[in-house]
mmCIF file with all atom_site columns, C-alpha atoms in Angstrom:
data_model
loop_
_atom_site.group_PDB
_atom_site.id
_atom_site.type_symbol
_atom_site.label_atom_id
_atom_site.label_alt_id
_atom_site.label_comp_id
_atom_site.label_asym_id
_atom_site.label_entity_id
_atom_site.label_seq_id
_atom_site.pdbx_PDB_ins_code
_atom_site.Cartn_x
_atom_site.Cartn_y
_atom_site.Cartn_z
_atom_site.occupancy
_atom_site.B_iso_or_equiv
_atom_site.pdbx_formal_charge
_atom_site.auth_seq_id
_atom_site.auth_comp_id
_atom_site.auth_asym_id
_atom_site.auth_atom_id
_atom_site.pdbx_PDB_model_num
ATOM 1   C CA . UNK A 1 1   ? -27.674 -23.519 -26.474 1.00 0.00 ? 400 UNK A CA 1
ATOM 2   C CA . UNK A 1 2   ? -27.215 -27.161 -25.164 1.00 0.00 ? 401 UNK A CA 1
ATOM 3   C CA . UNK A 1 3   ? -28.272 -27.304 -21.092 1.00 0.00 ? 402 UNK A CA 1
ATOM 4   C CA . UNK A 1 4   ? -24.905 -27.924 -20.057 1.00 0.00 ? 403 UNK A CA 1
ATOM 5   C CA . UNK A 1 5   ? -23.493 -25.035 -21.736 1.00 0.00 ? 404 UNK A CA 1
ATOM 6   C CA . UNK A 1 6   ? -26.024 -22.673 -20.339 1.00 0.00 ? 405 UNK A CA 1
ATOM 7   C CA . UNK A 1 7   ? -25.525 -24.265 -16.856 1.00 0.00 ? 406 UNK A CA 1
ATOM 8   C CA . UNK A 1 8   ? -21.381 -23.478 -17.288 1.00 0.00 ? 407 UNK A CA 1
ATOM 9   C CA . UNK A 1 9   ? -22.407 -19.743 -18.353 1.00 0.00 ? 408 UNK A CA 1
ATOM 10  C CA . UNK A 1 10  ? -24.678 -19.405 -15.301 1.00 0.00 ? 409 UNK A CA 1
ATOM 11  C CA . UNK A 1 11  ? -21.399 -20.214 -12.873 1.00 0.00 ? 410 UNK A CA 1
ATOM 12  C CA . UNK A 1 12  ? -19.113 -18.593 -14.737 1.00 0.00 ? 411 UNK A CA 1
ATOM 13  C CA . UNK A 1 13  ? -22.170 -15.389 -14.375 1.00 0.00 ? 412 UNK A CA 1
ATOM 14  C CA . UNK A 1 14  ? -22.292 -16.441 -10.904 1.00 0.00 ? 413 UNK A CA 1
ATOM 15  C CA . UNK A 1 15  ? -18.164 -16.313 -10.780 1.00 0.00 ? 414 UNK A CA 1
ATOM 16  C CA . UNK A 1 16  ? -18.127 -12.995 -12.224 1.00 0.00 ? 415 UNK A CA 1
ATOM 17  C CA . UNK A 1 17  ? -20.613 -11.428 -9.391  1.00 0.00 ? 416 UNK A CA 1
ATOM 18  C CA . UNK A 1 18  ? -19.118 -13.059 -6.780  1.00 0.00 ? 417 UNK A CA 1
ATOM 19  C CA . UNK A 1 19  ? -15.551 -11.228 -8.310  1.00 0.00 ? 418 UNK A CA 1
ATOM 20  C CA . UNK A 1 20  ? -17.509 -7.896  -8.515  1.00 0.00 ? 419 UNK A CA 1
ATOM 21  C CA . UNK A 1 21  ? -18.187 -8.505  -4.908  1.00 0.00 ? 420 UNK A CA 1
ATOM 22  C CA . UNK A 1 22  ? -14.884 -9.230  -3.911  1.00 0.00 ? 421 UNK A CA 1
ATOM 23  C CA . UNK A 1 23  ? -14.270 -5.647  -5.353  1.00 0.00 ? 422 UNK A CA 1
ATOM 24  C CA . UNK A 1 24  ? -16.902 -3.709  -3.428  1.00 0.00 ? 423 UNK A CA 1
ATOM 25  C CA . UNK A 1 25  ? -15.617 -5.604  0.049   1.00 0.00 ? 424 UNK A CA 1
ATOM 26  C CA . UNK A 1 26  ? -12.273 -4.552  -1.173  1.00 0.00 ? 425 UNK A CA 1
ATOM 27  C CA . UNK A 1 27  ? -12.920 -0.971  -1.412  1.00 0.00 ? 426 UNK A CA 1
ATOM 28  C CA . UNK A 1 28  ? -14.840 -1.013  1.887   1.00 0.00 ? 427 UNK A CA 1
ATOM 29  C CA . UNK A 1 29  ? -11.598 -2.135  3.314   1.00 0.00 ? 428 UNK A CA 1
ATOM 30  C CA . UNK A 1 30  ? -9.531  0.789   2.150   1.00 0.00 ? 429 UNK A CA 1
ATOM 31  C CA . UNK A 1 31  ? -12.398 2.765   3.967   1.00 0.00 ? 430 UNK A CA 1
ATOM 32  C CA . UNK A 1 32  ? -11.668 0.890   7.209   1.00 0.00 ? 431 UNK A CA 1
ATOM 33  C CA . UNK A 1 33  ? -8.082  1.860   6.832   1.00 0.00 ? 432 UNK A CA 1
ATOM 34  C CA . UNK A 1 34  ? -8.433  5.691   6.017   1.00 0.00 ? 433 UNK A CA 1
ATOM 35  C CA . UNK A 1 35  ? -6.999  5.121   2.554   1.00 0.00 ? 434 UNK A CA 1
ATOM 36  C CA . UNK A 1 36  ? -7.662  8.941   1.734   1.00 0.00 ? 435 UNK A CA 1
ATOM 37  C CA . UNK A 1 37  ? -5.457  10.283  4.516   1.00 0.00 ? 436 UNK A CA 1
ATOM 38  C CA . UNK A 1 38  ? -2.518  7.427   3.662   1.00 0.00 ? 437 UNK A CA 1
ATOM 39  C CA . UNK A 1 39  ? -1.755  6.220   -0.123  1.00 0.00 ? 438 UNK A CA 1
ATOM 40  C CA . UNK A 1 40  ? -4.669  8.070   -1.239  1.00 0.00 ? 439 UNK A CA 1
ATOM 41  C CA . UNK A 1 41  ? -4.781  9.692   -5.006  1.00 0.00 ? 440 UNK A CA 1
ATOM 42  C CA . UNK A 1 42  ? -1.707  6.956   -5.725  1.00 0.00 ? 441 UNK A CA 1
ATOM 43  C CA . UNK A 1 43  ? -3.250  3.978   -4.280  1.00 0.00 ? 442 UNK A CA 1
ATOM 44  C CA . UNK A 1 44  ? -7.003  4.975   -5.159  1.00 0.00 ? 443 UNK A CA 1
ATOM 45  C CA . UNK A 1 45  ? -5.068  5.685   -9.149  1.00 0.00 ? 444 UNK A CA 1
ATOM 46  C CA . UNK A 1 46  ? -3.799  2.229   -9.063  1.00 0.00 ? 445 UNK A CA 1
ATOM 47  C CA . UNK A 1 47  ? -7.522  0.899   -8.475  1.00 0.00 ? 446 UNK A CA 1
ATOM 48  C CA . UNK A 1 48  ? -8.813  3.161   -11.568 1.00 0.00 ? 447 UNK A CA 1
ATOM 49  C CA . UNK A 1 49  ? -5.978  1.599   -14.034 1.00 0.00 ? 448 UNK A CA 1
ATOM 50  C CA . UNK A 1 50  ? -6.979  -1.873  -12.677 1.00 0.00 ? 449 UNK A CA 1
ATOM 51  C CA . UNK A 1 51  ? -10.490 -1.174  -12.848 1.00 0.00 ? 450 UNK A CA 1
ATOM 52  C CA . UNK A 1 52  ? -10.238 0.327   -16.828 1.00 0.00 ? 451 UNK A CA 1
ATOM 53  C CA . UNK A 1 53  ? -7.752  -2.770  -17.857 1.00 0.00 ? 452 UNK A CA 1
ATOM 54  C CA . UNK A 1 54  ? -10.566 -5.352  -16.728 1.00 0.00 ? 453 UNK A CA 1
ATOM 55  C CA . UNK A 1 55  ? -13.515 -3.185  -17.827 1.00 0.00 ? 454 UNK A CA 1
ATOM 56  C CA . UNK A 1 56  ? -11.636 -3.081  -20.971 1.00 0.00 ? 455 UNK A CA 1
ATOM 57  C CA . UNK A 1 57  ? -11.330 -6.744  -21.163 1.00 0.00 ? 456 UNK A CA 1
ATOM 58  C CA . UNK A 1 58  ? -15.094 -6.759  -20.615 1.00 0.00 ? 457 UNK A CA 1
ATOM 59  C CA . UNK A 1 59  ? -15.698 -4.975  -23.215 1.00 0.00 ? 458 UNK A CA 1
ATOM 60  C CA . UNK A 1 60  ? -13.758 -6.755  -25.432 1.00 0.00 ? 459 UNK A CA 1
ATOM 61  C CA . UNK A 1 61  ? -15.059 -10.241 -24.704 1.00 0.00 ? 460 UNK A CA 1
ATOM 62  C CA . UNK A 1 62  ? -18.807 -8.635  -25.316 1.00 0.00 ? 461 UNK A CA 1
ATOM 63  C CA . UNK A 1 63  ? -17.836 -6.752  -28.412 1.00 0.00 ? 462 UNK A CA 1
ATOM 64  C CA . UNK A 1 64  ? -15.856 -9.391  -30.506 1.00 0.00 ? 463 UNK A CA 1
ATOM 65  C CA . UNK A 1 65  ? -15.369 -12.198 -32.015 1.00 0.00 ? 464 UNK A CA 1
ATOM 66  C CA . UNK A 1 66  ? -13.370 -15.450 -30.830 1.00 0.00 ? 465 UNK A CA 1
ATOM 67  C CA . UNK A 1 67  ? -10.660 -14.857 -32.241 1.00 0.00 ? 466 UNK A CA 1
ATOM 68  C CA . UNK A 1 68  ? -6.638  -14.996 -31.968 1.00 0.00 ? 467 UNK A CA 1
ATOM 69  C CA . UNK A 1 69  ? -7.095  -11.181 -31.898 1.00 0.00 ? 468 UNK A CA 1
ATOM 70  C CA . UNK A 1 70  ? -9.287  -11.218 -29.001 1.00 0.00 ? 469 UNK A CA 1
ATOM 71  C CA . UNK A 1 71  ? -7.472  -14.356 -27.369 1.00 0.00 ? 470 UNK A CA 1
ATOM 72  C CA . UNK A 1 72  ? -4.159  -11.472 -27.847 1.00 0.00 ? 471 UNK A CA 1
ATOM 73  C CA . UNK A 1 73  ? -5.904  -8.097  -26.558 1.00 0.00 ? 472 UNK A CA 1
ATOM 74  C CA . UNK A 1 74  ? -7.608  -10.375 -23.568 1.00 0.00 ? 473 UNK A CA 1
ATOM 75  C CA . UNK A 1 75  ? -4.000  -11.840 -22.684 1.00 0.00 ? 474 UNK A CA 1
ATOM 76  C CA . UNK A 1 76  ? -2.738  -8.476  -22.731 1.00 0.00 ? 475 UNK A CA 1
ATOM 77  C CA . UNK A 1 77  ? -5.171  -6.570  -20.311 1.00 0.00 ? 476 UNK A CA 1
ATOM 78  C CA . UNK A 1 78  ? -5.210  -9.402  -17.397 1.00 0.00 ? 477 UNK A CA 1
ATOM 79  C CA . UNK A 1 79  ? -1.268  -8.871  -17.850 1.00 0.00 ? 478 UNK A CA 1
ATOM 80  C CA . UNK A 1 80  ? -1.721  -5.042  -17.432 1.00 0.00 ? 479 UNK A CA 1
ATOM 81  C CA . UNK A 1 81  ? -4.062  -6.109  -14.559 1.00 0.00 ? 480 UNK A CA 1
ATOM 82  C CA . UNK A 1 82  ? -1.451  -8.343  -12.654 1.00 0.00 ? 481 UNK A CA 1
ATOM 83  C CA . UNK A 1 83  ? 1.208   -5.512  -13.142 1.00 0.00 ? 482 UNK A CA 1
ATOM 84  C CA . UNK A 1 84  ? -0.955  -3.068  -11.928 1.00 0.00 ? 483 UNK A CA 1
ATOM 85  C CA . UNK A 1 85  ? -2.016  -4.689  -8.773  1.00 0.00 ? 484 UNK A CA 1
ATOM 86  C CA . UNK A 1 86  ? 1.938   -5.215  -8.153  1.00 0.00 ? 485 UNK A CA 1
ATOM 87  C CA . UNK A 1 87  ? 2.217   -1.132  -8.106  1.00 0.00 ? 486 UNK A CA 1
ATOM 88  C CA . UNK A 1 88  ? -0.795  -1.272  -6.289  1.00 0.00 ? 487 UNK A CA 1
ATOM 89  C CA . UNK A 1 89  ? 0.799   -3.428  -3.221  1.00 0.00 ? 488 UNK A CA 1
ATOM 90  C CA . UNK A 1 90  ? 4.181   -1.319  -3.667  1.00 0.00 ? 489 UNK A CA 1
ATOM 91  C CA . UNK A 1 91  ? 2.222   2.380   -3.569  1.00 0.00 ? 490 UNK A CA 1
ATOM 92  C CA . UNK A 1 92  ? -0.022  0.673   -0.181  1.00 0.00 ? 491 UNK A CA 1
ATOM 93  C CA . UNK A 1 93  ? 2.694   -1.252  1.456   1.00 0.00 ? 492 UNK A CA 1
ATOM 94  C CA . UNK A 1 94  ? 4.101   0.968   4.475   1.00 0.00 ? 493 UNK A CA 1
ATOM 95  C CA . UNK A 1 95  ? 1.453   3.321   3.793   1.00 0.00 ? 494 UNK A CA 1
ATOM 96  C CA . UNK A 1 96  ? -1.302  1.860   5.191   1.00 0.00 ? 495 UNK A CA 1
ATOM 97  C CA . UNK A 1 97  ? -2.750  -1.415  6.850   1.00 0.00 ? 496 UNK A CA 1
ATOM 98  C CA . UNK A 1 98  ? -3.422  -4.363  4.666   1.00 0.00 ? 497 UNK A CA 1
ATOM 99  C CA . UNK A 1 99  ? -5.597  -6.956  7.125   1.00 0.00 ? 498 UNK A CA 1
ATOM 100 C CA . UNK A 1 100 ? -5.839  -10.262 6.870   1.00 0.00 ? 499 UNK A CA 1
ATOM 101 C CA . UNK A 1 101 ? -9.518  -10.148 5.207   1.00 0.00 ? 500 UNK A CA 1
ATOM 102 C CA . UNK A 1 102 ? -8.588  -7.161  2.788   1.00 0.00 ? 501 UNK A CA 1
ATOM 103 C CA . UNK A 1 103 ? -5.318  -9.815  1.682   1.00 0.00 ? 502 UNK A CA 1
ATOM 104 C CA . UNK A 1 104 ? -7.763  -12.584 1.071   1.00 0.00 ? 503 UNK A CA 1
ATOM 105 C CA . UNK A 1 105 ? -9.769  -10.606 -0.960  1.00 0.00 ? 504 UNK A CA 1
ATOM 106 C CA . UNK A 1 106 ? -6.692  -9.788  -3.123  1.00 0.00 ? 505 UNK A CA 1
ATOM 107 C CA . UNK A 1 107 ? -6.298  -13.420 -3.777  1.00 0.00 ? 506 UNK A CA 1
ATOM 108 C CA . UNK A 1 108 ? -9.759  -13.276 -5.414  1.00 0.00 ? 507 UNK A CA 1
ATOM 109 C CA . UNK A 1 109 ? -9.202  -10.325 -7.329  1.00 0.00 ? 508 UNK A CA 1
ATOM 110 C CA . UNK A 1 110 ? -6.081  -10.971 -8.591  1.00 0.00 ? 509 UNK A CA 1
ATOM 111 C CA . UNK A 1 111 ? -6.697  -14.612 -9.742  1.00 0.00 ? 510 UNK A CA 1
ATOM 112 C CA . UNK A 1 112 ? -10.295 -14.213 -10.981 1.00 0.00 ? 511 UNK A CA 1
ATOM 113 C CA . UNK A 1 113 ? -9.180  -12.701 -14.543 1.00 0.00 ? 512 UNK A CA 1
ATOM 114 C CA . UNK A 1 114 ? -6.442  -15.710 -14.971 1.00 0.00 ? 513 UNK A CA 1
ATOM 115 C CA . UNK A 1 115 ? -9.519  -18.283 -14.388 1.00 0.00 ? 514 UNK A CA 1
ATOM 116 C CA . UNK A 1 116 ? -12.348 -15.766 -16.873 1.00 0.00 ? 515 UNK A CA 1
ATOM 117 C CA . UNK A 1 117 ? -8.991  -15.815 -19.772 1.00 0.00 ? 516 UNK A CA 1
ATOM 118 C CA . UNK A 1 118 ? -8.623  -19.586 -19.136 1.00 0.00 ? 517 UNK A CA 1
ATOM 119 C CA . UNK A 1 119 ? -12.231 -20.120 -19.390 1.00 0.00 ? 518 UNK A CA 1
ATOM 120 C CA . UNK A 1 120 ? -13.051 -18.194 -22.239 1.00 0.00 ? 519 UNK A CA 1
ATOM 121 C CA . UNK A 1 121 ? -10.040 -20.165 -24.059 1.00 0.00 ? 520 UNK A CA 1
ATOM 122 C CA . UNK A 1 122 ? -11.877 -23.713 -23.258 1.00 0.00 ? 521 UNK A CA 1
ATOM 123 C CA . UNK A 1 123 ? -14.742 -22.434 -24.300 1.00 0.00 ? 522 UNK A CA 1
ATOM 124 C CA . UNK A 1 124 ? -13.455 -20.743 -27.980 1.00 0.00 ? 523 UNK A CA 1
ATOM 125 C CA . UNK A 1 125 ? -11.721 -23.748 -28.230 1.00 0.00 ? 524 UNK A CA 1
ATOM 126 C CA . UNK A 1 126 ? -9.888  -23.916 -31.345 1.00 0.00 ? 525 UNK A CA 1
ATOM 127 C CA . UNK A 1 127 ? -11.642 -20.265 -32.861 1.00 0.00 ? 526 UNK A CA 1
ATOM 128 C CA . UNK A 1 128 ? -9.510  -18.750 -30.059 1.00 0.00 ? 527 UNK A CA 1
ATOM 129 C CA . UNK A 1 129 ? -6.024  -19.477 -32.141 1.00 0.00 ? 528 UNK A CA 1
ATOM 130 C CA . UNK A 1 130 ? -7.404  -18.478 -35.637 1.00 0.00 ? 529 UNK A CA 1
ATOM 131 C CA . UNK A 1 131 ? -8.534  -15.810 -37.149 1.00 0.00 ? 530 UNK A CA 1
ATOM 132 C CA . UNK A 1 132 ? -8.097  -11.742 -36.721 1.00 0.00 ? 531 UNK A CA 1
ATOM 133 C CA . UNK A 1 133 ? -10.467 -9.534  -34.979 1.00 0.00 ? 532 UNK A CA 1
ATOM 134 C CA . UNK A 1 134 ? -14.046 -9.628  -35.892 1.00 0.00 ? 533 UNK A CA 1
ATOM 135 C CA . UNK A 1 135 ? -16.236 -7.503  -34.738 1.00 0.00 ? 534 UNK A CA 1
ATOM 136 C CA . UNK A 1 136 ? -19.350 -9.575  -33.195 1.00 0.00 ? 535 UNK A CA 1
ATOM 137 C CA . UNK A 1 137 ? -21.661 -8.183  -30.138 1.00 0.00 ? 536 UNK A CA 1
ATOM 138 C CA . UNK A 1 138 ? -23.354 -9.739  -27.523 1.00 0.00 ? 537 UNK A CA 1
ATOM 139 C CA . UNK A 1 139 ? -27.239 -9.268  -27.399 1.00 0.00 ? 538 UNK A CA 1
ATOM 140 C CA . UNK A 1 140 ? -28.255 -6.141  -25.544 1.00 0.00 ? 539 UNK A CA 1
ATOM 141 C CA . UNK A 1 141 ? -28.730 -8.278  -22.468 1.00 0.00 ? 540 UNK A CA 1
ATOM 142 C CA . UNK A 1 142 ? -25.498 -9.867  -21.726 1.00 0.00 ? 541 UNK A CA 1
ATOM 143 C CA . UNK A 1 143 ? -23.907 -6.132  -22.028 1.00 0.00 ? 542 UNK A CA 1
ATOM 144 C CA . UNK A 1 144 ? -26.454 -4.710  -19.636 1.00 0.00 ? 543 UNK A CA 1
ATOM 145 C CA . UNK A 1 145 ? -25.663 -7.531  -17.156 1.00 0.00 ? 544 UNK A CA 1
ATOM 146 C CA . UNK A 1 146 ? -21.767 -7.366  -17.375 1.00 0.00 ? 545 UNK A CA 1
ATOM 147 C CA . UNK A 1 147 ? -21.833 -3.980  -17.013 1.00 0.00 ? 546 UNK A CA 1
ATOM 148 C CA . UNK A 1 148 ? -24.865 -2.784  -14.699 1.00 0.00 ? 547 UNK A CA 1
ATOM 149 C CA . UNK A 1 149 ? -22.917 -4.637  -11.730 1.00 0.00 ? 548 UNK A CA 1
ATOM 150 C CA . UNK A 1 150 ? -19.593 -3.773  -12.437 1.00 0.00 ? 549 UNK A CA 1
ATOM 151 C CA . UNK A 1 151 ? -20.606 -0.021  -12.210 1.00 0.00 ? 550 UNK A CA 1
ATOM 152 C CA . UNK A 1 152 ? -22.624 -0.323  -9.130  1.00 0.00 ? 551 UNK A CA 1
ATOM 153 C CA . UNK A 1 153 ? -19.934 -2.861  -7.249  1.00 0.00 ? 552 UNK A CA 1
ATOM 154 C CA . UNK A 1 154 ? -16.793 -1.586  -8.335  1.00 0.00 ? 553 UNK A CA 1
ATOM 155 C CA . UNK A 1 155 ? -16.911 1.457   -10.509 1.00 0.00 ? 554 UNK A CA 1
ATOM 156 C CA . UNK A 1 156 ? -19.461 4.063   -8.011  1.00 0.00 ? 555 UNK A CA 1
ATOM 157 C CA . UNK A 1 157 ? -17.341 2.837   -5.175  1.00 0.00 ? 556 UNK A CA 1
ATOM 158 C CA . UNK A 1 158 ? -13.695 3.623   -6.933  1.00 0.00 ? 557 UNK A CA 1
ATOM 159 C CA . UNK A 1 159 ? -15.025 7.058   -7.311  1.00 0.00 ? 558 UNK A CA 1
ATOM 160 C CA . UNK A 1 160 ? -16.472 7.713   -4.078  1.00 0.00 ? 559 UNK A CA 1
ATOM 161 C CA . UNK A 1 161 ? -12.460 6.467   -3.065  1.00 0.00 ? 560 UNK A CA 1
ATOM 162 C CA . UNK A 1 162 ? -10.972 8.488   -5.676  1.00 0.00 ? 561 UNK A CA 1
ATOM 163 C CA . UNK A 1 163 ? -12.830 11.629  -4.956  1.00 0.00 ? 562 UNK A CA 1
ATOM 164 C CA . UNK A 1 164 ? -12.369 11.309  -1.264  1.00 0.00 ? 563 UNK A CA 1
ATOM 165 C CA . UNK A 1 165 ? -8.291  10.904  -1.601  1.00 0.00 ? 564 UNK A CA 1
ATOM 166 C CA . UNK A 1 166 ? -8.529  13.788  -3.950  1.00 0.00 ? 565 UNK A CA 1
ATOM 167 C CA . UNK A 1 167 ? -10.394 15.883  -1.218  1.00 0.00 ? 566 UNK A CA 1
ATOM 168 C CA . UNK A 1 168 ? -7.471  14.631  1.749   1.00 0.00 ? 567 UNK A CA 1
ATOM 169 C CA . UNK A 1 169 ? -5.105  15.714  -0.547  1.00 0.00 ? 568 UNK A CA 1
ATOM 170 C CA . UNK A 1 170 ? -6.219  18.882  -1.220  1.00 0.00 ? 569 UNK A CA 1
ATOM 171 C CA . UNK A 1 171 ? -6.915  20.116  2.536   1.00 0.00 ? 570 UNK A CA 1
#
C-alpha cells in the first residue's frame, strides 16, 4: 500500500472515530434531556434501527468485495439510515428538547455515512460499477478496529438508553 493511500485510510479511520464520537455525545444528550421519561422506547427504537442499518453497512464494507453489489446494499442502508433519522426527529420533536449542541451533532451523524459511501466509491473506483457480490474479508484487524469502537461508543450506550426507556415505561 502506496504512502498516500495509507495516509487517506488513516483520516478516513480518524473520520470514522470522530463519527463514533459524535454518537456517544449524542446519546449523552438524550440523557441531559430525560429521554426515558419523554420519547423513550420510540425514540431510543429509532436509535437501534439507525444503529443496525450503519453497523450493517459496516459489516458489509469489511466482509465484501468492491463490487456493484456492495456499491447497491451500501446505497441502500445509508438510505435506510437517512429515513430513519427522519422518524427519529418526528417521534422526538414535541416530545422532548433538542439543544443547539445535540442539533449539531445530528449534522455529523447524519452526513457522515453520505461522505464514508462517497469515499468508498472514489476509492473502488471503477470495481464499484462491475461485478456481483464477492465475498472478500478484511484481515482480522481492520474488523476488530471497526467494530471494538462502535460497540463501546455507540452500541453499550444505545442499550444503557434503551433499557432505561424500557424501565420508565414500565413503572
Amino acid at each position: 500500500m502506496s504512502t498516500a493511500v495509507a495516509g487517506g485510510w488513516a483520516w478516513a479511520y480518524a473520520g470514522y472515530l470522530l463519527w463514533l464520537g459524535a454518537g456517544c455525545l449524542d446519546f449523552a444528550s438524550h440523557r441531559r434531556t430525560d429521554l426515558p421519561h419523554t420519547s423513550g422506547v420510540a425514540e431510543s427504537s429509532m436509535h437501534g434501527l439507525q444503529l443496525l442499518t450503519l453497523g450493517a453497512a459496516v459489516l458489509v464494507w469489511l466482509a465484501l468485495a468492491p463490487g456493484l453489489g456492495r456499491s447497491v446494499v451500501l446505497l441502500a442502508l445509508v438510505v435506510a439510515h437517512a429515513a430513519a433519522g427522519y422518524v427519529d426527529t418526528r417521534v422526538a420533536y414535541g416530545r422532548r428538547p433538542i439543544r443547539p449542541f445535540e442539533q449539531h451533532l445530528h449534522s455529523v451523524l447524519d452526513m457522515a455515512p453520505w461522505i464514508a459511501l462517497g469515499m468508498i466509491l472514489v476509492h473502488d473506483g471503477a470495481a464499484a460499477w462491475r461485478g456481483g457480490l464477492a465475498w472478500q474479508p478484511a484481515p482480522a484487524a481492520w474488523w476488530l478496529a471497526a467494530l471494538a469502537p462502535a460497540l463501546l461508543l455507540c452500541v453499550l450506550p444505545w442499550l444503557a438508553e434503551y433499557r432505561a426507556a424500557w424501565r420508565a415505561r414500565s413503572a
